[in-house]
Coordinates of C-alpha atoms in Angstrom, one line a residue:
Chain A
M1 CA 23.8 6.7 -6.7
S2 CA 21.4 9.5 -7.4
D3 CA 19.7 11.0 -4.4
S4 CA 16.7 12.1 -6.5
I5 CA 14.1 10.1 -8.4
R6 CA 12.2 10.8 -11.6
I7 CA 8.4 10.5 -11.4
I8 CA 6.4 10.3 -14.6
E9 CA 2.9 11.5 -13.8
V10 CA 0.5 9.5 -15.9
S11 CA -2.9 10.5 -14.4
P12 CA -4.2 12.8 -17.2
R13 CA -3.8 9.9 -19.7
D14 CA -3.6 6.5 -17.9
G15 CA -5.7 7.7 -14.9
L16 CA -8.6 9.2 -16.9
Q17 CA -8.8 6.9 -20.0
N18 CA -11.1 4.4 -18.4
E19 CA -13.3 7.0 -16.7
K20 CA -16.8 7.1 -18.2
T21 CA -17.6 10.6 -16.9
A22 CA -16.2 13.2 -19.4
V23 CA -13.8 15.6 -17.8
P24 CA -14.0 19.0 -19.5
T25 CA -10.9 20.0 -21.4
P26 CA -10.3 23.2 -19.4
L27 CA -10.4 21.2 -16.2
K28 CA -7.9 18.7 -17.6
A29 CA -5.6 21.6 -18.5
E30 CA -6.0 23.1 -15.1
F31 CA -5.2 19.7 -13.6
I32 CA -2.0 19.4 -15.7
R33 CA -0.9 22.9 -14.7
A34 CA -1.6 22.1 -11.0
L35 CA 0.5 18.9 -11.3
A36 CA 3.3 20.9 -12.9
K37 CA 3.0 23.5 -10.2
A38 CA 3.1 20.8 -7.5
G39 CA 6.4 19.5 -8.9
A40 CA 5.7 17.2 -11.8
N41 CA 8.5 17.4 -14.3
E42 CA 7.2 14.8 -16.7
I43 CA 3.5 14.4 -17.5
E44 CA 1.7 12.1 -19.9
A45 CA -1.1 14.4 -20.9
T46 CA -3.3 12.4 -23.3
S47 CA -3.4 9.9 -26.2
F48 CA -4.0 10.2 -29.9
V49 CA -6.1 7.1 -29.8
H50 CA -9.2 7.0 -32.0
P51 CA -12.0 8.9 -30.1
K52 CA -14.3 5.9 -30.7
W53 CA -12.1 3.7 -28.5
V54 CA -11.4 6.3 -25.7
P55 CA -14.0 9.1 -25.9
Q56 CA -12.5 10.6 -22.7
L57 CA -9.3 11.5 -24.6
A58 CA -11.0 12.7 -27.9
D59 CA -9.9 16.2 -27.0
A60 CA -6.1 15.4 -27.2
G61 CA -5.2 18.2 -29.7
E62 CA -7.3 20.8 -28.1
L63 CA -5.9 19.9 -24.7
L64 CA -2.3 20.2 -25.9
S65 CA -3.1 23.7 -27.3
E66 CA -4.8 24.7 -24.1
I67 CA -1.9 23.7 -21.8
G68 CA 0.5 25.6 -24.1
D69 CA 4.2 25.6 -23.2
L70 CA 4.7 24.3 -19.7
L71 CA 8.3 23.9 -18.6
V72 CA 7.9 20.2 -18.2
R73 CA 8.1 17.2 -20.5
I74 CA 4.6 16.5 -21.9
S75 CA 4.3 13.1 -23.5
T76 CA 1.4 11.7 -25.5
L77 CA 0.4 8.1 -26.2
V78 CA 0.5 7.3 -29.9
P79 CA -1.2 4.0 -30.7
N80 CA -0.5 3.8 -34.4
E81 CA 0.5 5.7 -37.6
K82 CA -2.7 7.7 -37.7
G83 CA -2.1 8.8 -34.1
L84 CA 1.5 9.8 -35.1
E85 CA 0.2 12.1 -37.8
R86 CA -1.8 14.0 -35.1
A87 CA 1.2 13.9 -32.7
I88 CA 3.4 15.5 -35.4
E89 CA 0.8 18.1 -36.3
N90 CA 0.8 19.0 -32.6
K91 CA 4.6 19.0 -32.5
V92 CA 4.7 16.8 -29.4
Q93 CA 8.1 16.7 -27.7
A94 CA 7.6 13.1 -26.4
I95 CA 5.6 10.1 -27.6
A96 CA 4.8 6.9 -25.8
L97 CA 4.1 3.6 -27.6
F98 CA 2.2 0.6 -26.2
T99 CA 2.9 -3.1 -26.4
A100 CA 3.0 -5.9 -23.9
A101 CA 4.9 -9.1 -22.9
S102 CA 1.8 -11.2 -23.4
E103 CA 0.7 -12.1 -27.0
D104 CA -2.9 -12.5 -25.8
F105 CA -2.9 -9.1 -24.2
V106 CA -1.6 -7.3 -27.3
K107 CA -4.0 -9.2 -29.5
N108 CA -6.9 -8.3 -27.3
N109 CA -5.9 -4.6 -27.0
I110 CA -4.6 -3.7 -30.4
N111 CA -5.4 -6.7 -32.5
M112 CA -1.8 -7.4 -33.5
S113 CA 0.9 -9.9 -32.5
I114 CA 3.7 -8.4 -30.5
D115 CA 6.0 -8.6 -33.5
E116 CA 3.4 -6.8 -35.6
S117 CA 3.2 -4.1 -33.0
L118 CA 7.0 -3.8 -33.1
E119 CA 6.8 -3.4 -36.9
V120 CA 4.4 -0.5 -36.5
F121 CA 6.7 0.9 -33.8
A122 CA 9.7 0.8 -36.2
R123 CA 7.8 2.9 -38.8
V124 CA 6.3 5.3 -36.1
I125 CA 9.7 5.9 -34.5
S126 CA 11.4 6.5 -37.8
A127 CA 8.7 8.9 -39.0
Y128 CA 8.6 10.7 -35.6
R129 CA 12.4 11.1 -35.4
E130 CA 12.4 12.6 -38.9
A131 CA 9.6 15.0 -38.1
I132 CA 10.6 16.0 -34.6
P133 CA 14.4 15.9 -34.2
G134 CA 15.3 15.6 -30.5
G135 CA 11.9 14.1 -29.7
F136 CA 11.7 11.5 -26.9
V137 CA 10.3 8.0 -27.3
R138 CA 9.1 5.8 -24.5
A139 CA 7.7 2.4 -24.9
Y140 CA 5.3 0.7 -22.6
V141 CA 5.6 -3.0 -22.0
S142 CA 2.6 -4.2 -20.1
T143 CA 1.8 -7.4 -18.3
I144 CA 5.4 -8.1 -17.3
V145 CA 4.5 -10.5 -14.6
Q146 CA 1.0 -11.7 -15.3
C147 CA -1.7 -11.2 -18.0
P148 CA -5.4 -11.2 -17.3
I149 CA -5.9 -13.6 -20.2
A150 CA -2.8 -15.8 -20.4
G151 CA -1.8 -15.9 -16.8
K152 CA 1.9 -15.8 -15.7
I153 CA 4.4 -14.4 -18.1
A154 CA 8.0 -15.7 -18.3
P155 CA 10.6 -13.1 -17.4
E156 CA 12.5 -14.2 -20.6
K157 CA 9.5 -13.2 -22.7
V158 CA 9.6 -9.7 -21.1
A159 CA 13.4 -9.5 -21.8
S160 CA 12.9 -10.6 -25.4
V161 CA 10.3 -7.9 -26.1
C162 CA 12.5 -5.3 -24.3
E163 CA 15.5 -6.2 -26.3
K164 CA 13.6 -5.7 -29.6
L165 CA 12.4 -2.3 -28.4
L166 CA 15.9 -1.2 -27.4
N167 CA 17.1 -2.2 -30.9
L168 CA 14.4 0.1 -32.3
G169 CA 16.1 2.9 -30.5
V170 CA 13.5 3.8 -27.9
D171 CA 14.8 6.2 -25.2
E172 CA 13.2 4.4 -22.3
L173 CA 11.1 1.4 -21.4
S174 CA 8.1 1.6 -19.0
L175 CA 7.5 -1.8 -17.6
G176 CA 4.1 -2.4 -16.2
D177 CA 2.6 -4.8 -13.7
T178 CA -0.7 -4.0 -15.5
I179 CA -3.1 -5.9 -13.2
G180 CA -1.3 -5.2 -10.0
V181 CA -0.4 -8.7 -8.8
A182 CA 3.4 -8.6 -8.5
V183 CA 5.5 -8.9 -5.4
P184 CA 9.2 -7.9 -5.2
N185 CA 10.6 -11.3 -6.0
E186 CA 8.8 -11.4 -9.3
I187 CA 10.0 -7.9 -10.3
I188 CA 13.5 -8.7 -9.3
K189 CA 13.5 -11.7 -11.7
V190 CA 12.5 -9.4 -14.6
A191 CA 15.0 -6.7 -13.5
S192 CA 17.9 -9.1 -13.3
L193 CA 17.3 -10.1 -17.0
L194 CA 16.9 -6.5 -18.2
E195 CA 20.2 -5.6 -16.5
L196 CA 21.9 -7.9 -19.0
L197 CA 20.5 -5.8 -21.9
T198 CA 20.7 -2.1 -20.9
E199 CA 21.5 0.4 -18.2
K200 CA 19.1 1.0 -15.3
S201 CA 18.5 4.6 -16.4
K202 CA 16.6 3.4 -19.4
I203 CA 14.1 1.5 -17.2
V204 CA 11.0 3.1 -15.6
W205 CA 8.8 0.9 -13.4
H206 CA 5.0 1.2 -13.8
F207 CA 3.4 -0.5 -10.8
H208 CA -0.3 -0.9 -10.1
D209 CA -1.5 -1.0 -6.5
T210 CA -4.6 -3.2 -7.1
R211 CA -3.6 -5.5 -4.2
G212 CA -1.5 -3.1 -2.2
T213 CA 1.9 -4.3 -3.4
A214 CA 3.1 -1.3 -5.4
I215 CA 5.2 0.5 -2.8
A216 CA 6.9 -2.8 -1.8
N217 CA 7.9 -3.2 -5.4
V218 CA 9.1 0.4 -5.5
S219 CA 11.2 -0.2 -2.4
A220 CA 12.8 -3.3 -3.9
M221 CA 13.7 -1.4 -7.1
L222 CA 15.1 1.6 -5.2
D223 CA 17.3 -0.8 -3.2
R224 CA 18.4 -2.2 -6.6
G225 CA 19.4 1.2 -7.8
Y226 CA 16.5 2.2 -10.1
R227 CA 15.4 5.8 -9.9
A228 CA 12.4 6.3 -12.2
F229 CA 8.7 5.4 -11.7
D230 CA 5.4 6.1 -13.3
S231 CA 2.5 7.0 -11.0
S232 CA -0.9 8.7 -11.0
A233 CA -2.0 11.5 -8.8
A234 CA -4.7 10.3 -6.3
G235 CA -4.2 6.8 -7.7
L236 CA -6.5 7.8 -10.5
G237 CA -7.2 4.9 -12.9
G238 CA -9.0 1.8 -11.8
C239 CA -8.4 -1.7 -13.0
P240 CA -10.5 -2.5 -16.1
Y241 CA -10.0 -6.2 -15.2
A242 CA -11.4 -5.8 -11.7
P243 CA -14.0 -3.1 -11.8
G244 CA -14.2 -1.3 -8.4
A245 CA -10.6 -2.2 -7.5
G246 CA -7.7 0.1 -7.3
G247 CA -5.3 0.8 -10.2
N248 CA -2.3 2.9 -10.6
L249 CA 0.2 3.5 -7.8
A250 CA -0.7 6.9 -6.3
T251 CA 1.9 9.7 -6.8
E252 CA 1.2 10.8 -3.3
D253 CA 2.3 7.4 -1.9
L254 CA 5.4 7.3 -4.1
V255 CA 6.4 10.8 -3.2
Y256 CA 6.0 10.1 0.5
F257 CA 8.0 6.9 0.4
A258 CA 10.8 8.4 -1.7
E259 CA 11.1 11.5 0.5
R260 CA 11.0 9.5 3.7
N261 CA 13.9 7.5 2.2
G262 CA 15.9 10.7 1.8
L263 CA 15.3 10.9 -2.0
T264 CA 14.3 14.2 -3.6
T265 CA 11.2 14.2 -5.8
G266 CA 10.7 17.9 -6.4
F267 CA 7.0 17.6 -5.3
D268 CA 5.3 19.7 -2.7
P269 CA 3.1 17.1 -0.9
V270 CA 0.3 19.5 -0.1
A271 CA 0.0 21.0 -3.6
L272 CA 0.1 17.4 -4.9
A273 CA -2.6 16.2 -2.6
E274 CA -4.8 19.1 -3.7
A275 CA -4.1 19.0 -7.4
S276 CA -6.5 16.2 -8.2
L277 CA -9.4 17.4 -6.0
P278 CA -11.3 19.2 -8.8
V279 CA -11.0 16.2 -11.1
L280 CA -12.1 13.8 -8.3
A281 CA -15.1 16.0 -7.7
V282 CA -16.2 15.9 -11.3
L283 CA -15.8 12.1 -11.3
G284 CA -17.8 11.9 -8.1
K285 CA -15.0 10.2 -6.2
D286 CA -13.6 10.9 -2.7
P287 CA -9.8 10.9 -2.4
F288 CA -8.6 7.4 -1.6
A289 CA -4.8 7.4 -1.9
K290 CA -3.3 6.8 1.5
A291 CA -0.7 9.5 1.6
Q292 CA -3.1 12.0 0.0
L293 CA -5.6 11.3 2.7
A294 CA -3.0 11.7 5.4
T295 CA -1.8 15.0 3.9
L296 CA -5.3 16.3 3.5
A297 CA -6.1 15.2 7.1
A298 CA -3.1 16.9 8.5
C299 CA -4.0 20.1 6.6
R300 CA -7.4 20.4 8.2
Chain B
M1 CA 12.8 -20.8 7.7
S2 CA 9.1 -21.2 8.3
D3 CA 7.0 -21.2 5.2
S4 CA 3.9 -20.0 7.1
I5 CA 3.2 -16.8 8.9
R6 CA 1.2 -15.9 12.0
I7 CA -1.4 -13.2 11.6
I8 CA -2.8 -11.7 14.7
E9 CA -6.2 -10.2 13.7
V10 CA -6.8 -7.0 15.7
S11 CA -9.9 -5.6 14.0
P12 CA -12.5 -6.3 16.7
R13 CA -10.4 -4.4 19.3
D14 CA -8.0 -2.1 17.5
G15 CA -10.1 -1.6 14.5
L16 CA -13.3 -0.7 16.3
Q17 CA -12.1 1.1 19.4
N18 CA -12.1 4.5 17.7
E19 CA -15.4 4.1 15.9
K20 CA -18.1 6.3 17.2
T21 CA -21.0 4.2 15.8
A22 CA -21.8 1.4 18.3
V23 CA -21.5 -2.0 16.8
P24 CA -24.1 -4.4 18.5
T25 CA -22.5 -7.2 20.5
P26 CA -24.1 -10.0 18.5
L27 CA -22.7 -8.5 15.3
K28 CA -19.2 -8.3 16.9
A29 CA -19.5 -11.9 17.8
E30 CA -20.6 -12.8 14.3
F31 CA -17.7 -10.8 12.9
I32 CA -15.2 -12.7 15.2
R33 CA -16.7 -16.1 14.2
A34 CA -16.5 -15.1 10.5
L35 CA -12.9 -14.1 11.0
A36 CA -12.1 -17.5 12.6
K37 CA -14.0 -19.3 9.8
A38 CA -12.0 -17.3 7.2
G39 CA -8.8 -18.6 8.8
A40 CA -7.8 -16.3 11.7
N41 CA -6.0 -18.3 14.4
E42 CA -5.4 -15.5 16.8
I43 CA -7.9 -12.7 17.3
E44 CA -7.8 -9.7 19.7
A45 CA -11.4 -9.5 20.6
T46 CA -11.9 -6.6 22.9
S47 CA -10.5 -4.6 25.8
F48 CA -11.2 -4.4 29.5
V49 CA -10.7 -0.7 29.3
H50 CA -13.0 1.6 31.4
P51 CA -16.3 2.0 29.4
K52 CA -16.0 5.8 29.9
W53 CA -12.9 5.9 27.8
V54 CA -13.9 3.4 25.0
P55 CA -17.7 3.1 25.0
Q56 CA -17.5 0.9 21.9
L57 CA -15.8 -1.9 24.0
A58 CA -18.0 -1.6 27.1
D59 CA -19.5 -4.9 26.2
A60 CA -16.2 -6.8 26.6
G61 CA -17.4 -9.5 29.1
E62 CA -20.7 -10.0 27.3
L63 CA -18.9 -10.3 24.0
L64 CA -16.5 -13.0 25.3
S65 CA -19.5 -15.0 26.7
E66 CA -21.3 -14.7 23.4
I67 CA -18.4 -15.9 21.2
G68 CA -17.9 -18.9 23.6
D69 CA -15.2 -21.4 22.9
L70 CA -13.8 -20.8 19.5
L71 CA -10.8 -23.0 18.6
V72 CA -8.5 -19.9 18.2
R73 CA -6.5 -17.8 20.6
I74 CA -8.7 -14.9 21.7
S75 CA -6.8 -12.1 23.4
T76 CA -8.1 -9.1 25.3
L77 CA -6.4 -5.8 26.0
V78 CA -5.9 -5.2 29.7
P79 CA -5.0 -1.6 30.5
N80 CA -4.6 -1.9 34.3
E81 CA -5.2 -3.9 37.4
K82 CA -9.0 -3.2 37.4
G83 CA -9.1 -4.5 33.8
L84 CA -7.2 -7.6 34.9
E85 CA -9.8 -8.4 37.5
R86 CA -12.4 -8.5 34.7
A87 CA -10.0 -10.6 32.5
I88 CA -9.6 -13.2 35.2
E89 CA -13.3 -13.3 35.9
N90 CA -13.7 -14.1 32.2
K91 CA -10.9 -16.6 32.3
V92 CA -9.2 -15.1 29.2
Q93 CA -6.5 -17.3 27.7
A94 CA -4.4 -14.4 26.5
I95 CA -4.0 -10.8 27.6
A96 CA -2.3 -7.8 25.9
L97 CA -0.7 -4.9 27.7
F98 CA 0.0 -1.5 26.3
T99 CA 2.9 0.8 26.5
A100 CA 5.0 2.9 24.1
A101 CA 8.6 3.9 23.3
S102 CA 7.6 7.5 23.7
E103 CA 7.3 9.0 27.2
D104 CA 5.0 11.7 25.9
F105 CA 2.7 9.1 24.2
V106 CA 2.4 7.0 27.3
K107 CA 1.8 10.0 29.5
N108 CA -0.9 11.3 27.1
N109 CA -2.6 7.9 26.7
I110 CA -2.4 6.4 30.2
N111 CA -1.1 9.2 32.3
M112 CA 2.0 7.4 33.5
S113 CA 5.7 7.3 32.7
I114 CA 7.0 4.3 30.8
D115 CA 8.6 3.0 33.9
E116 CA 5.4 3.4 35.9
S117 CA 3.5 1.5 33.2
L118 CA 6.1 -1.3 33.5
E119 CA 5.6 -1.4 37.3
V120 CA 1.8 -1.9 36.6
F121 CA 2.7 -4.6 34.0
A122 CA 4.9 -6.5 36.6
R123 CA 1.9 -6.7 39.0
V124 CA -0.6 -7.5 36.3
I125 CA 1.6 -10.2 34.8
S126 CA 2.3 -11.8 38.1
A127 CA -1.4 -11.8 39.1
Y128 CA -2.5 -13.1 35.7
R129 CA 0.0 -16.0 35.7
E130 CA -1.1 -17.0 39.2
A131 CA -4.8 -16.9 38.3
I132 CA -4.6 -18.4 34.8
P133 CA -1.7 -20.9 34.5
G134 CA -0.6 -21.3 30.9
G135 CA -2.1 -17.9 29.9
F136 CA -0.4 -15.9 27.2
V137 CA 0.9 -12.4 27.6
R138 CA 1.7 -10.0 24.8
A139 CA 2.9 -6.4 25.2
Y140 CA 2.3 -3.6 22.8
V141 CA 5.1 -1.2 22.3
S142 CA 3.7 1.8 20.3
T143 CA 5.4 4.7 18.5
I144 CA 8.6 2.7 17.7
V145 CA 9.7 5.1 15.0
Q146 CA 7.8 8.4 15.6
C147 CA 5.4 9.8 18.2
P148 CA 2.7 12.3 17.2
I149 CA 3.8 14.4 20.2
A150 CA 7.5 13.9 20.6
G151 CA 8.5 13.3 17.0
K152 CA 11.2 10.8 16.0
I153 CA 12.0 8.1 18.6
A154 CA 15.6 6.7 18.9
P155 CA 15.8 2.9 18.2
E156 CA 17.8 2.6 21.4
K157 CA 14.8 3.8 23.4
V158 CA 12.6 1.1 21.8
A159 CA 15.2 -1.5 22.6
S160 CA 15.4 -0.4 26.2
V161 CA 11.7 -0.6 26.7
C162 CA 11.6 -4.0 25.0
E163 CA 14.4 -5.3 27.2
K164 CA 12.5 -4.4 30.3
L165 CA 9.4 -6.1 29.0
L166 CA 11.3 -9.2 28.2
N167 CA 12.7 -9.2 31.7
L168 CA 9.1 -9.1 33.0
G169 CA 8.5 -12.4 31.2
V170 CA 6.1 -11.4 28.4
D171 CA 5.5 -14.1 25.8
E172 CA 5.7 -11.7 22.8
L173 CA 6.2 -8.1 21.9
S174 CA 4.0 -6.3 19.3
L175 CA 6.0 -3.4 17.9
G176 CA 3.8 -0.6 16.5
D177 CA 4.5 2.1 13.9
T178 CA 1.4 3.7 15.5
I179 CA 1.0 6.7 13.2
G180 CA 2.0 4.9 10.0
V181 CA 5.1 6.9 8.9
A182 CA 7.9 4.3 8.8
V183 CA 9.8 3.0 5.8
P184 CA 11.8 -0.2 5.8
N185 CA 15.2 1.4 6.7
E186 CA 13.7 2.7 9.9
I187 CA 12.2 -0.6 10.9
I188 CA 15.4 -2.4 10.1
K189 CA 17.3 -0.2 12.5
V190 CA 14.8 -1.2 15.3
A191 CA 14.9 -4.8 14.3
S192 CA 18.7 -5.0 14.4
L193 CA 18.8 -3.8 18.0
L194 CA 16.0 -6.2 19.1
E195 CA 17.9 -9.1 17.6
L196 CA 20.6 -8.5 20.2
L197 CA 18.0 -9.0 22.9
T198 CA 15.7 -11.9 21.9
E199 CA 14.8 -14.4 19.2
K200 CA 12.8 -13.3 16.2
S201 CA 9.9 -15.5 17.1
K202 CA 9.0 -13.3 20.1
I203 CA 8.6 -10.2 17.9
V204 CA 5.3 -9.3 16.1
W205 CA 5.3 -6.3 13.8
H206 CA 2.2 -4.0 14.0
F207 CA 2.3 -1.7 11.0
H208 CA -0.1 1.1 10.1
D209 CA -0.8 1.9 6.5
T210 CA -1.6 5.6 6.9
R211 CA 0.8 6.6 4.2
G212 CA 0.9 3.3 2.2
T213 CA 4.2 2.0 3.6
A214 CA 3.0 -1.0 5.6
I215 CA 3.4 -3.8 3.0
A216 CA 6.9 -2.5 2.2
N217 CA 7.7 -2.9 5.8
V218 CA 6.2 -6.3 5.9
S219 CA 8.3 -7.3 2.9
A220 CA 11.5 -6.1 4.6
M221 CA 10.7 -8.0 7.8
L222 CA 9.8 -11.2 5.9
D223 CA 13.2 -10.9 4.1
R224 CA 14.8 -10.6 7.5
G225 CA 13.1 -13.8 8.7
Y226 CA 10.2 -12.5 10.8
R227 CA 7.0 -14.4 10.5
A228 CA 4.4 -12.7 12.7
F229 CA 2.3 -9.6 12.0
D230 CA -0.7 -7.8 13.4
S231 CA -3.4 -6.7 11.0
S232 CA -7.0 -5.6 10.8
A233 CA -9.6 -7.0 8.4
A234 CA -10.7 -4.4 5.9
G235 CA -8.0 -2.1 7.3
L236 CA -10.5 -1.2 10.1
G237 CA -9.3 1.4 12.5
G238 CA -8.5 4.9 11.3
C239 CA -5.7 7.1 12.6
P240 CA -6.8 9.2 15.6
Y241 CA -3.9 11.6 14.8
A242 CA -5.1 12.2 11.2
P243 CA -8.9 11.9 11.1
G244 CA -10.0 10.7 7.7
A245 CA -6.7 9.0 7.0
G246 CA -6.2 5.2 6.9
G247 CA -4.9 3.2 9.9
N248 CA -4.2 -0.4 10.4
L249 CA -2.6 -2.6 7.8
A250 CA -5.4 -4.6 6.1
T251 CA -5.4 -8.3 6.7
E252 CA -6.5 -8.8 3.1
D253 CA -3.3 -7.0 1.9
L254 CA -1.1 -8.9 4.2
V255 CA -2.6 -12.3 3.3
Y256 CA -2.3 -11.5 -0.4
F257 CA 1.3 -10.4 -0.1
A258 CA 2.3 -13.4 2.0
E259 CA 0.6 -16.0 -0.1
R260 CA 2.0 -14.5 -3.3
N261 CA 5.4 -14.9 -1.7
G262 CA 4.7 -18.6 -1.2
L263 CA 4.0 -18.3 2.5
T264 CA 0.9 -20.0 4.0
T265 CA -1.5 -17.9 6.1
G266 CA -4.4 -20.3 6.6
F267 CA -6.8 -17.7 5.3
D268 CA -9.4 -18.1 2.6
P269 CA -9.2 -14.7 0.8
V270 CA -12.9 -14.7 -0.3
A271 CA -14.2 -15.5 3.2
L272 CA -11.9 -12.9 4.6
A273 CA -12.9 -10.2 2.2
E274 CA -16.6 -10.9 3.1
A275 CA -16.1 -11.2 6.9
S276 CA -16.1 -7.5 7.6
L277 CA -18.9 -6.4 5.2
P278 CA -21.7 -6.5 7.9
V279 CA -19.5 -4.4 10.3
L280 CA -18.6 -2.0 7.5
A281 CA -22.3 -1.6 6.6
V282 CA -23.2 -0.7 10.2
L283 CA -20.3 1.8 10.3
G284 CA -21.5 3.3 7.0
K285 CA -18.3 2.6 5.2
D286 CA -17.5 1.1 1.9
P287 CA -14.7 -1.4 1.7
F288 CA -11.4 0.3 1.0
A289 CA -8.6 -2.2 1.6
K290 CA -6.9 -2.8 -1.7
A291 CA -6.8 -6.6 -1.8
Q292 CA -10.3 -6.8 -0.3
L293 CA -11.6 -4.6 -3.2
A294 CA -9.7 -6.7 -5.7
T295 CA -11.1 -10.0 -4.3
L296 CA -14.7 -8.6 -4.1
A297 CA -14.4 -7.3 -7.7
A298 CA -13.2 -10.7 -8.9
C299 CA -16.1 -12.4 -7.1
R300 CA -18.8 -10.3 -8.9

């Protein structure tokens, strides 16, 4: 089994999208460069969502120009065919699509049924592959354990959505405990069904730490042989369903846990702990990720 | 296997002892009563340490009088024979003694070797049992994985100290990852040696969450059949070895994790999340424990 793990750094997109305070484009670019310098090999930079819905990410094209050619995989969320046009104009090397395992959640977020969202995916993937040969396609499946509207989600429902996505030819699935409620037993149930459909290397786990369970879930999935996780520097990105609560798993916590388990991440913990400080300052937040605080404290 | 867990709430003692801002005695008493009302069955209230060393806990006797007879087990840290005299005067029903698996740590904290600390324990336990028949004795063993001075600690050293403590007739051992560095594999190594010495019901795990690993360790020890954990409401208690970093595992995170795993804790999460707010206000801190924030956010 691999002695290294993949970390997909989602802070510039997932971490910032719900922040009301606008982060200037040059600062975002500096943040992304600092993350790459700290060791991030894969970064989700922004989203081609309509600026009306996510003003924070309205500068997507400008940002991609500003960061230029970094030697890391930069992905961009593409919510629909209009977003794809902009992605193709910007020649993005990786796109990410968004759906969920909860009908109510998809309806509420993008006003479609899950199957309708998959029909859009089919057209988007086909057009993207034609325009950008060799491009990479990831698909987010949110609310894999529980939905803020519909409550508990059956693992079979998650598997069914994943199977359809795999049939569309996505390169990987990012499976999200979107509201951060899950414990290992619940993730294991989902994993055991997915393992009937595809190899583990196509699965990325996207845990939220809203109730402090994310690293326990990482631990269980490492034990099970998974080696790819999404995370967000400084734990950026709160929980829109519990304002004031924590959101994304912090990359600092993930890197510490993996390295302490003898797994290579490629990250420099000090550079990582410092990478988000200018963005946190603009947002008016103090660092709050556990391993980040410990690293910064040890640096003093 | 038991479907409930024991939680030993250590915030009034372990959580406050390093806080510079004095918390008034009536507020501490109110805090302890609020914890008991929220569901805490076992609370470490204070310490009979010399007031010169820990001014915050100088009011130990007064505090115990003020809380009176709560229907929960109230324990008090007893650092030495002088402390025991005060404990006996106050007729405390449970005492806690302190040593570590690291010679350097014990030397640095109480200026003794481990064996010298155990000789004091022998006299303290004997005198306590004579004075308070039926009293309960717990022993803390700190730095079970790593010491801030000596570095990594061999699991065999931990087992050796624990064996001596068990031979002294302590009722339970509280095993601490004092600087919050451990991951499950490291705890499992310690546990597997302890299981050769005693039954699991005599072991309590005391994890610190300084780098976000505490709940993963709890998860591994629950899987292994352990059912008792120390924790601190609101995660009170920073890390003296990394000022500004987090310390104790938050009771809120532990309760959430256990209950989500189908284990009964006896705690009311909302009452628990609110119990520490007056103390946090006096200390000038915002709540920062993950599950506490999520509960408070959901209550708004």
